[in-house]
mmCIF file of C-alpha atoms in Angstrom:
data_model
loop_
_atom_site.group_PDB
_atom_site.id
_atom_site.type_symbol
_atom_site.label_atom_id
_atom_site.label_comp_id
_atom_site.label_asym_id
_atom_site.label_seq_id
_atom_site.Cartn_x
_atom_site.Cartn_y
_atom_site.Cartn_z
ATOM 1 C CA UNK A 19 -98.741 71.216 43.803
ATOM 2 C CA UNK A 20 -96.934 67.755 43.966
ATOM 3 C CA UNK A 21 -93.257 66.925 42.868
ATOM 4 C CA UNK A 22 -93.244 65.497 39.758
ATOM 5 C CA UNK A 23 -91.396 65.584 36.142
ATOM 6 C CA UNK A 24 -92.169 69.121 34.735
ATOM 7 C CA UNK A 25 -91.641 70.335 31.136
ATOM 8 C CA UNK A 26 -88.323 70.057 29.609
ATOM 9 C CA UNK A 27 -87.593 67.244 31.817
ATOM 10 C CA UNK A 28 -86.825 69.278 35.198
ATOM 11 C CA UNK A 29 -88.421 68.644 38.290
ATOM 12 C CA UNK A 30 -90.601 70.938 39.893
ATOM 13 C CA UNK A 31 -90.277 72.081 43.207
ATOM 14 C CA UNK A 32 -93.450 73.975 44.894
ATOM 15 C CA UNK A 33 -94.595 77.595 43.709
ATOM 16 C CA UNK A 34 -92.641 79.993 45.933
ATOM 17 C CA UNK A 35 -94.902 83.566 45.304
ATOM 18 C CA UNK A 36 -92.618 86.808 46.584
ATOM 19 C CA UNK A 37 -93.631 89.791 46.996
ATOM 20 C CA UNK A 38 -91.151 90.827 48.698
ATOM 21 C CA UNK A 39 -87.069 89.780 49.414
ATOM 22 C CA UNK A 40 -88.372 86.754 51.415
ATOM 23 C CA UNK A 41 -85.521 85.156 54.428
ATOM 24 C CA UNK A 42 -86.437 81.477 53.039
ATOM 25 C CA UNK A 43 -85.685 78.859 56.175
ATOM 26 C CA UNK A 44 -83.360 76.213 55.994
ATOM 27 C CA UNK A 45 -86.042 73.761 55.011
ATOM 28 C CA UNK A 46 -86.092 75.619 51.433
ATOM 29 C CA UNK A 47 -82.291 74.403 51.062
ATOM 30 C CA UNK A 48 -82.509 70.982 52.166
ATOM 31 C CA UNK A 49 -81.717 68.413 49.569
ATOM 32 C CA UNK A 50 -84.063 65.985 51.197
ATOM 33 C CA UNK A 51 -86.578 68.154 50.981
ATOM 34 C CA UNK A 52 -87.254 67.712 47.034
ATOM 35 C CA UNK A 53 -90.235 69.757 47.095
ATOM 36 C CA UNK A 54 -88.858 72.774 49.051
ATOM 37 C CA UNK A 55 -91.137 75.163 51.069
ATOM 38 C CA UNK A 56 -94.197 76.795 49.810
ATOM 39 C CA UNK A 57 -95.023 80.323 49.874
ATOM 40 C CA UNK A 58 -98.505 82.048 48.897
ATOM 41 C CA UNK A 59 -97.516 86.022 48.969
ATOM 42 C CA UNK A 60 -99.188 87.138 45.970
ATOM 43 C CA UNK A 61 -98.545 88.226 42.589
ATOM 44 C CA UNK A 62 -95.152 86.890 41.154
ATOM 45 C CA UNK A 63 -94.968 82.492 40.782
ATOM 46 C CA UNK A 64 -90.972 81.643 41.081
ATOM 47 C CA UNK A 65 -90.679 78.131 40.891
ATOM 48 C CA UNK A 66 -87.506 76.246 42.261
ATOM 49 C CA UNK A 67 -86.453 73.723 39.741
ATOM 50 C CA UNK A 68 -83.553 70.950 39.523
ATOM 51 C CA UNK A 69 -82.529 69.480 35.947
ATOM 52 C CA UNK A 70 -80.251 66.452 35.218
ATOM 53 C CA UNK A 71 -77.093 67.588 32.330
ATOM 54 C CA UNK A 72 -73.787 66.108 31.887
ATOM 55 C CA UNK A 73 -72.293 66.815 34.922
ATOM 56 C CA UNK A 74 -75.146 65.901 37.316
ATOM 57 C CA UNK A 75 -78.404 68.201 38.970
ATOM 58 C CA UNK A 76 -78.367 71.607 38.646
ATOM 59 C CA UNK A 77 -80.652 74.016 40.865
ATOM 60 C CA UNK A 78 -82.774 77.244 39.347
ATOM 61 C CA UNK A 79 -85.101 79.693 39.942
ATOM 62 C CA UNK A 80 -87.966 79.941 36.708
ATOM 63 C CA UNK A 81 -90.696 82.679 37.027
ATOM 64 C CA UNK A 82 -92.796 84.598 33.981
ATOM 65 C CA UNK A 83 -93.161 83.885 30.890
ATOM 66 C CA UNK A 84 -92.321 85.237 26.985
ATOM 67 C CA UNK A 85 -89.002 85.360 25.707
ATOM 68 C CA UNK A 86 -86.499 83.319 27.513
ATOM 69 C CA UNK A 87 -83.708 85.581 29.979
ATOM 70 C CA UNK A 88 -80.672 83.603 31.759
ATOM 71 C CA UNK A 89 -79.246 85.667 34.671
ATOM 72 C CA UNK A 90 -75.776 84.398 35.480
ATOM 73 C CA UNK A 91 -74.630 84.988 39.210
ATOM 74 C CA UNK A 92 -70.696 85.930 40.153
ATOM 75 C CA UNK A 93 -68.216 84.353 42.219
ATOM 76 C CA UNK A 94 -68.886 84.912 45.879
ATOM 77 C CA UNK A 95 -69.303 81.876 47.895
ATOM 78 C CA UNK A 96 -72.611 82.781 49.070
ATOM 79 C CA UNK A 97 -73.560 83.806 46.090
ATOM 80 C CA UNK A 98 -76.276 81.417 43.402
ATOM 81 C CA UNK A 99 -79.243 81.612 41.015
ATOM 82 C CA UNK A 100 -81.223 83.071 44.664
ATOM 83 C CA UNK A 101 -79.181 86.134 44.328
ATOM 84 C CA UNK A 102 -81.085 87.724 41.248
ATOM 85 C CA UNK A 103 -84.428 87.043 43.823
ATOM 86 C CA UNK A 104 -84.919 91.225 43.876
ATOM 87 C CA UNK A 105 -84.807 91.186 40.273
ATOM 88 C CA UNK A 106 -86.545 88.290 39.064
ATOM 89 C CA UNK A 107 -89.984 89.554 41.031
ATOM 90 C CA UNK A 108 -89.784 92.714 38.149
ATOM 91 C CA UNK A 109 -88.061 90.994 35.320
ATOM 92 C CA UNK A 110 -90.546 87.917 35.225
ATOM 93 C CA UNK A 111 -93.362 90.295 34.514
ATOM 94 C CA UNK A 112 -92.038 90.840 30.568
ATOM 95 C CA UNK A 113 -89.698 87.537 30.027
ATOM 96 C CA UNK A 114 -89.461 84.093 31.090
ATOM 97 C CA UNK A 115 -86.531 84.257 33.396
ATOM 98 C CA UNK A 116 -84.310 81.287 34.397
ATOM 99 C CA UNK A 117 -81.618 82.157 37.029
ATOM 100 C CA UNK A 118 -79.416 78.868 37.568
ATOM 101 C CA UNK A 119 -76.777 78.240 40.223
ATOM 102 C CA UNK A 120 -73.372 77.376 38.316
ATOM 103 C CA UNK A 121 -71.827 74.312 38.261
ATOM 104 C CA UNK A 122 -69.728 74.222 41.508
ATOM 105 C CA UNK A 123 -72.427 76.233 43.553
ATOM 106 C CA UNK A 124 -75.471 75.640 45.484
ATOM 107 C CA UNK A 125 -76.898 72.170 46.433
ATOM 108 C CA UNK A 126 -76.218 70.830 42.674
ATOM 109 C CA UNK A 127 -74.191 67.866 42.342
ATOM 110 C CA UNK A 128 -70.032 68.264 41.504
ATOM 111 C CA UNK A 129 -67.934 66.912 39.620
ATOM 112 C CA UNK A 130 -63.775 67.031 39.758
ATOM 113 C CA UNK A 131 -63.466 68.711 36.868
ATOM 114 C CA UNK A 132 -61.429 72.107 35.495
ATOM 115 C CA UNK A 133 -63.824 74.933 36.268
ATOM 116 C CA UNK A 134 -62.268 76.858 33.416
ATOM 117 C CA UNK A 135 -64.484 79.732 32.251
ATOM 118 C CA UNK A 136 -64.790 77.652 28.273
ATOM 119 C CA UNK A 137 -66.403 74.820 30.802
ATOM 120 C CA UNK A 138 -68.923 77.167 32.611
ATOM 121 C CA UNK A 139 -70.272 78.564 29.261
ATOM 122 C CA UNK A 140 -70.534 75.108 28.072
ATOM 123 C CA UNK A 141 -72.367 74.528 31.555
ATOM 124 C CA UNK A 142 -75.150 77.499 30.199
ATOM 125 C CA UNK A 143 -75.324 76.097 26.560
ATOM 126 C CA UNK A 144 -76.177 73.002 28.200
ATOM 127 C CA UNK A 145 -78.658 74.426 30.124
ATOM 128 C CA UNK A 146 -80.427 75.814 27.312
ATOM 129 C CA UNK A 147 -80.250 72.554 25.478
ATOM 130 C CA UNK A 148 -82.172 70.773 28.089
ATOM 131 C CA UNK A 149 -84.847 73.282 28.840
ATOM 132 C CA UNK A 150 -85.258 73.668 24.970
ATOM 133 C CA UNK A 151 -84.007 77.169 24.500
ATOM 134 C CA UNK A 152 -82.667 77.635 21.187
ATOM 135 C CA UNK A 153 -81.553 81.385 22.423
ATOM 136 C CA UNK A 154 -81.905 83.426 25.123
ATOM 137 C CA UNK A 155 -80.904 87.087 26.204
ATOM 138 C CA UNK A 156 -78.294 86.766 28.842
ATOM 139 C CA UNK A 157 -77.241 89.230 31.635
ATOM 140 C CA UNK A 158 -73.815 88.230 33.562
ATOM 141 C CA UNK A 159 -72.771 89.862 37.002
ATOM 142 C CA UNK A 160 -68.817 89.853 37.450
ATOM 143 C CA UNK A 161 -67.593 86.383 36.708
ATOM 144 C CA UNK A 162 -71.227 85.700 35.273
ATOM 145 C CA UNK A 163 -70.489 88.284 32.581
ATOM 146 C CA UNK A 164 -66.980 86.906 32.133
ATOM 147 C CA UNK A 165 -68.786 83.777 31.094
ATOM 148 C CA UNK A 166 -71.857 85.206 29.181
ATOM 149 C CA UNK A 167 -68.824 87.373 27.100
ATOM 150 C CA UNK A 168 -67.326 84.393 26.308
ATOM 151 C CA UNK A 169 -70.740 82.660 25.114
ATOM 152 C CA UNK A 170 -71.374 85.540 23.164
ATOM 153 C CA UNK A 171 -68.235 85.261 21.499
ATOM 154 C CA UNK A 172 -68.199 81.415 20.754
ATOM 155 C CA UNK A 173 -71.638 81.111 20.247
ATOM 156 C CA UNK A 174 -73.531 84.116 19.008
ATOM 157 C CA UNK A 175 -76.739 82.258 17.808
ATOM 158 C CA UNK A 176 -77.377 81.170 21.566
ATOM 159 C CA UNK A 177 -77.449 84.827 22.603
ATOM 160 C CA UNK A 178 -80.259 87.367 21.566
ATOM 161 C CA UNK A 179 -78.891 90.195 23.649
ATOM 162 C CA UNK A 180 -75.896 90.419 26.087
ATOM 163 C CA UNK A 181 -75.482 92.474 29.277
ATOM 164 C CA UNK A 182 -72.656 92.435 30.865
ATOM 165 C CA UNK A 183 -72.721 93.972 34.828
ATOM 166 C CA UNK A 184 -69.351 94.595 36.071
ATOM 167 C CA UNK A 185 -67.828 92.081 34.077
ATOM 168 C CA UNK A 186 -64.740 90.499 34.924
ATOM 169 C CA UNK A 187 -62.385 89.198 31.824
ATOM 170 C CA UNK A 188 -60.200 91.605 30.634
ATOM 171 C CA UNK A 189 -57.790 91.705 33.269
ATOM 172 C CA UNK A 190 -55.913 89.222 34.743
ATOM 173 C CA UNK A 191 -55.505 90.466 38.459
ATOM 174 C CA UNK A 192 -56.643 88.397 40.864
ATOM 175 C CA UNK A 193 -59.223 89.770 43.310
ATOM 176 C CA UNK A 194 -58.880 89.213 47.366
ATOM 177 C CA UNK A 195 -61.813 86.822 47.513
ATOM 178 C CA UNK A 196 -60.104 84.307 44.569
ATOM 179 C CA UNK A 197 -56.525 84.620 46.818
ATOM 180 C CA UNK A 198 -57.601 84.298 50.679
ATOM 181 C CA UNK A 199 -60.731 82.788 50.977
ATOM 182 C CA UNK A 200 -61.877 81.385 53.861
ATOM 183 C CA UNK A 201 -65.800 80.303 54.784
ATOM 184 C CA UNK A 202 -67.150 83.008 56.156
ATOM 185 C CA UNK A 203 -68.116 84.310 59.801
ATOM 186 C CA UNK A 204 -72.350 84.881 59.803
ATOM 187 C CA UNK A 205 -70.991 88.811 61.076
ATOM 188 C CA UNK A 206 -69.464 88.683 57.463
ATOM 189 C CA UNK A 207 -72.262 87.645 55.479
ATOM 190 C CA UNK A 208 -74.080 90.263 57.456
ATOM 191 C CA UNK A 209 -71.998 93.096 56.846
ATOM 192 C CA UNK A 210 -71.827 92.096 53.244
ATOM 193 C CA UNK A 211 -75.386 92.511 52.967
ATOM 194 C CA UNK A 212 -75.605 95.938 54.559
ATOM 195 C CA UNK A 213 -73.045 97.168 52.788
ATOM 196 C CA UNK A 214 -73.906 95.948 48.916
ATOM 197 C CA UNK A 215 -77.759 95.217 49.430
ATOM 198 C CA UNK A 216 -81.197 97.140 49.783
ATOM 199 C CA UNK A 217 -82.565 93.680 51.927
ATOM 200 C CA UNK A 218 -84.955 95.225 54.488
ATOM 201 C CA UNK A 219 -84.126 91.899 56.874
ATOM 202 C CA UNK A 220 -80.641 91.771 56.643
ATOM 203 C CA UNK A 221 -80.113 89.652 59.346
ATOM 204 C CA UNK A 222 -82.664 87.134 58.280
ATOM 205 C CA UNK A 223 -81.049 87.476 54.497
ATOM 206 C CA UNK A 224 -77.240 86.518 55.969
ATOM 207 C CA UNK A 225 -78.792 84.017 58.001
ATOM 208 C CA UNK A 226 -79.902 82.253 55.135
ATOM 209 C CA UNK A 227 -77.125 83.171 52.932
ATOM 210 C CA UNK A 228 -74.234 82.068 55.664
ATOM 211 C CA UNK A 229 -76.272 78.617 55.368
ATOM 212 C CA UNK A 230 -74.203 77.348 52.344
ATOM 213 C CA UNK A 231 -71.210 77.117 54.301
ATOM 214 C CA UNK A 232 -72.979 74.393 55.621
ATOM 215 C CA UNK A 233 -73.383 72.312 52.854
ATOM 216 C CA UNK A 234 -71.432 69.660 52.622
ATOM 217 C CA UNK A 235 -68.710 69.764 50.109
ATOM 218 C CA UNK A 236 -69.795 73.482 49.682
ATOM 219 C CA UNK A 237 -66.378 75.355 51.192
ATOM 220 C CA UNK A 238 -64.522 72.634 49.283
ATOM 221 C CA UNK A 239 -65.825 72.723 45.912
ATOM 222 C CA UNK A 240 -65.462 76.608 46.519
ATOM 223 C CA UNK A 241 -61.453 76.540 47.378
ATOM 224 C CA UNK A 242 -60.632 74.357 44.208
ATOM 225 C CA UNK A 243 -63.175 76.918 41.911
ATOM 226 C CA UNK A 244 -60.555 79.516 43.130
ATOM 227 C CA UNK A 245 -57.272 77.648 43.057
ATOM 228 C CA UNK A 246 -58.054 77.513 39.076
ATOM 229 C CA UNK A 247 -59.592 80.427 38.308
ATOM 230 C CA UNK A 248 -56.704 82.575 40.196
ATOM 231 C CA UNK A 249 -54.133 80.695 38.250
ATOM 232 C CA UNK A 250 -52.678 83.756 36.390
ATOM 233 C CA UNK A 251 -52.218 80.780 33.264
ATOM 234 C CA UNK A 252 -56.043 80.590 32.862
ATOM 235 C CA UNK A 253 -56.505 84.025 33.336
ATOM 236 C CA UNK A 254 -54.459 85.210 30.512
ATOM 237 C CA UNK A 255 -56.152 81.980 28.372
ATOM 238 C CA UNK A 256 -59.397 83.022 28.948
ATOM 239 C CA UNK A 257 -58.810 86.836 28.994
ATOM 240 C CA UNK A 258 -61.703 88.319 26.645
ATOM 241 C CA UNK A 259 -59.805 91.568 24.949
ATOM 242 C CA UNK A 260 -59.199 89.681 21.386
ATOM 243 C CA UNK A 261 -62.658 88.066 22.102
ATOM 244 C CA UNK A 262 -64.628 91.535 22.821
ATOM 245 C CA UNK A 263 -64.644 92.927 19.538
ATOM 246 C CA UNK A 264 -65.665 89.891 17.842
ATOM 247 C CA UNK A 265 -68.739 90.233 19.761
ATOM 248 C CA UNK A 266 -71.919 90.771 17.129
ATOM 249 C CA UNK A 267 -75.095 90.621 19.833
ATOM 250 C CA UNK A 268 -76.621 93.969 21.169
ATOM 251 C CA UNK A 269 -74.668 94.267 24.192
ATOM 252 C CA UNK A 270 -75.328 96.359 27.219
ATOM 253 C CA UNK A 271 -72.664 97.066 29.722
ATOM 254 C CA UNK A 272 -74.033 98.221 32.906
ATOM 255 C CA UNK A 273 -71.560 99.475 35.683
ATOM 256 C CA UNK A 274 -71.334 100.717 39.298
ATOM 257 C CA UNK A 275 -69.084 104.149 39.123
ATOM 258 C CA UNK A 276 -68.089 103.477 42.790
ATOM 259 C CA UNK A 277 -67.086 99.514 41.905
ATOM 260 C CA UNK A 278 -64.204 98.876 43.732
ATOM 261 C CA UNK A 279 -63.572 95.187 42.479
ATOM 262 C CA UNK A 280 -64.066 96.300 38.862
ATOM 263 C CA UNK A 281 -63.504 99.620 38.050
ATOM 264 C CA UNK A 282 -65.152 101.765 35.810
ATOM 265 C CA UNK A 283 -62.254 101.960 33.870
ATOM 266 C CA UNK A 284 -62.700 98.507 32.534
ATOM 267 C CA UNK A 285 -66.645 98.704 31.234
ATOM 268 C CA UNK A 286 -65.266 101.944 29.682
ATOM 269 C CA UNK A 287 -62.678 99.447 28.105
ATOM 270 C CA UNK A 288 -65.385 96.845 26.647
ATOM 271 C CA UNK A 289 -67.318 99.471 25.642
ATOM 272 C CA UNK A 290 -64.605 100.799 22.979
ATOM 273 C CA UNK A 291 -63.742 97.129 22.329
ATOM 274 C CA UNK A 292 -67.898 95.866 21.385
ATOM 275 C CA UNK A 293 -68.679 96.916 18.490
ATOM 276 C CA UNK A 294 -72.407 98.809 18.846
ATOM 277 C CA UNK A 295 -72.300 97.931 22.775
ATOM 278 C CA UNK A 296 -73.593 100.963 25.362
ATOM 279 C CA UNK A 297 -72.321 101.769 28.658
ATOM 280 C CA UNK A 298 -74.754 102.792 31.094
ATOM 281 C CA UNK A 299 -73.120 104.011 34.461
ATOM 282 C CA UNK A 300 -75.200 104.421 37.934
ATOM 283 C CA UNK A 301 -73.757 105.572 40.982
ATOM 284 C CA UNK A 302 -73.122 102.912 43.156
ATOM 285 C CA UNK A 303 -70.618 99.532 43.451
ATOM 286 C CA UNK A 304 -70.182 96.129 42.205
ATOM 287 C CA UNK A 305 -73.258 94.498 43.079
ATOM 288 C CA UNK A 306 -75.361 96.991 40.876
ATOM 289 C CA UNK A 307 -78.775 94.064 40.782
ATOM 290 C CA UNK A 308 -79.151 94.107 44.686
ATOM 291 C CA UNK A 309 -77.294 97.759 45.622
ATOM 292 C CA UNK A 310 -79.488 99.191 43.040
ATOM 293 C CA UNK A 311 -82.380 96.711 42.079
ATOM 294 C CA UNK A 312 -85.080 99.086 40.714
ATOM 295 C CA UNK A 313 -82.885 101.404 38.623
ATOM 296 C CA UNK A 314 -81.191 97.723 37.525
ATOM 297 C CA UNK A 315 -84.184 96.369 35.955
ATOM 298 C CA UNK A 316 -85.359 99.424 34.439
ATOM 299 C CA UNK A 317 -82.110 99.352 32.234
ATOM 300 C CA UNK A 318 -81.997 96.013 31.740
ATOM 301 C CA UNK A 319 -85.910 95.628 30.552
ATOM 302 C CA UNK A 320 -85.538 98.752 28.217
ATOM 303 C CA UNK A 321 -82.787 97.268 26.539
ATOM 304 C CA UNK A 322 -83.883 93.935 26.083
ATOM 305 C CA UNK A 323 -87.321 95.178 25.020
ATOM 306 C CA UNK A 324 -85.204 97.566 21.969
ATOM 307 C CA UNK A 325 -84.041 93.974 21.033
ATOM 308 C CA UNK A 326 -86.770 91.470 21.578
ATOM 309 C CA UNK A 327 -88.064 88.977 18.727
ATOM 310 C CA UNK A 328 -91.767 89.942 19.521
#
């Protein structure tokens, strides 16, 4: 398969098939490498993509196809559109599933701009715009479903259903990462992956995850992401409690009852505040799509499917 435009205008990098969580070497994250590495495992086609908007290239995963599903990651450093791999492999066999890095994150270009949490869900609408999706259901993981609340909330028409997983936005703490972050060790990344992953090949997974400290601008880009979204100012602005119940998509709110970065308390909190929303609790932490992939997509999928357009 040769690099080339694809539809909607992005460019295609080669079919990556997983079967499995698969340590990708650095060859698959080298921007001079536009067609990436290719992988024949089997059964599920996930295609790294790039796409020109506004504010420069953006990188995403695509696999399946039907109804369009944008998966938006959180804020860890190592974190990007790669993290939803373990779920995309399920997911992708009933929707089309587009898992983007955010602005800020990745390989993508940057720009010196605000990263205010109104300028990330413009970032998605964006998105949408230039793959040609009119409306799409949208799952958010911490500051992902920060941002997907607020695109529910301003923009309700782009947004068939709305789950929200651990969801930062109605509280304006800061959490340890946002105040003291520092590019992390490869022992970190590793114990992070341990602790908050089912990954078989840990090591290989932090080795490839630890990589992104090593791209250039990557730490930088990171620090000034945090010096604004820490700001206590923006916080408050952007705090989603007289958003929440203004909300008028299906919404699913899907926590970890041992979440130590967002409690339980708070998805209790949204729940009361959405009007029609469910809570679905499972008993593990924070990162509920990779602590807990297979229970993860079975909630996600029945929900969606109660509110597809098919």
């Amino acid at each position: 398969m040769d690099c080339g435009c694809g539809r909607h205008g992005a460019l295609e990098n080669r079919l990556l098939g997983i079967c499995e969580w698969l340590p990708f070497s650095s060859r698959y994250w080298s921007r001079n490498d536009v067609c990436g590495l290719e992988i024949r495992r089997s059964t599920v086609e996930i295609y790294r993509r790039q796409i020109k908007l506004s504010h420069g290239t953006t990188y995403y995963l695509e696999a399946g196809q039907g109804e369009p599903l944008i998966l938006l990651h959180g804020v860890g450093f190592f974190t990007g559109g790669d993290y939803w791999l373990e779920n995309i492999k399920e997911l992708s066999q009933h929707y089309q599933v587009y898992a983007p890095d955010f602005v800020g994150w990745g390989e993508g270009d940057r720009l010196d701009v605000e990263y205010s949490f109104s300028y990330l869900a413009d970032f998605v609408r964006e998105f949408q715009d230039g793959l040609g999706i009119s409306s799409a259901h949208i799952v958010g993981h911490s500051m992902g479903g920060w941002v997907a609340s607020v695109l529910g909330y301003e923009s309700p028409d782009r947004v068939r259903t709305l789950t929200l997983v651990g969801a930062g936005g109605i509280s304006t703490r800061v959490i340890p990462m946002m105040s003291s972050f520092t590019p992390p060790s490869y022992e970190e990344v590793l114990k992070h992956v341990k602790e908050t992953t089912r990954i078989e090949n840990a090591e290989e997974a932090a080795k490839r995850w630890h990589q992104r400290a090593q791209i250039p601008g990557a730490a930088e880009a990171y620090l000034k992401i945090m010096t604004h979204m820490k700001n206590p100012i923006h916080r408050a602005r952007y705090n989603t409690r007289r958003r929440l119940p203004h909300i008028k998509v299906p919404t699913l709110i899907l926590w970890g009852s041992e979440d130590k970065i967002n409690e339980l308390s708070m998805g209790e909190e949204m729940q009361a505040m959405i009007p029609n929303s469910e809570l679905a609790v499972l008993p593990y932490g924070h990162y509920l799509p990779s602590e807990a992939p297979k229970e993860f997509n079975s909630l996600v999928i029945s929900f969606m499917n109660k509110h597809n357009y098919r």
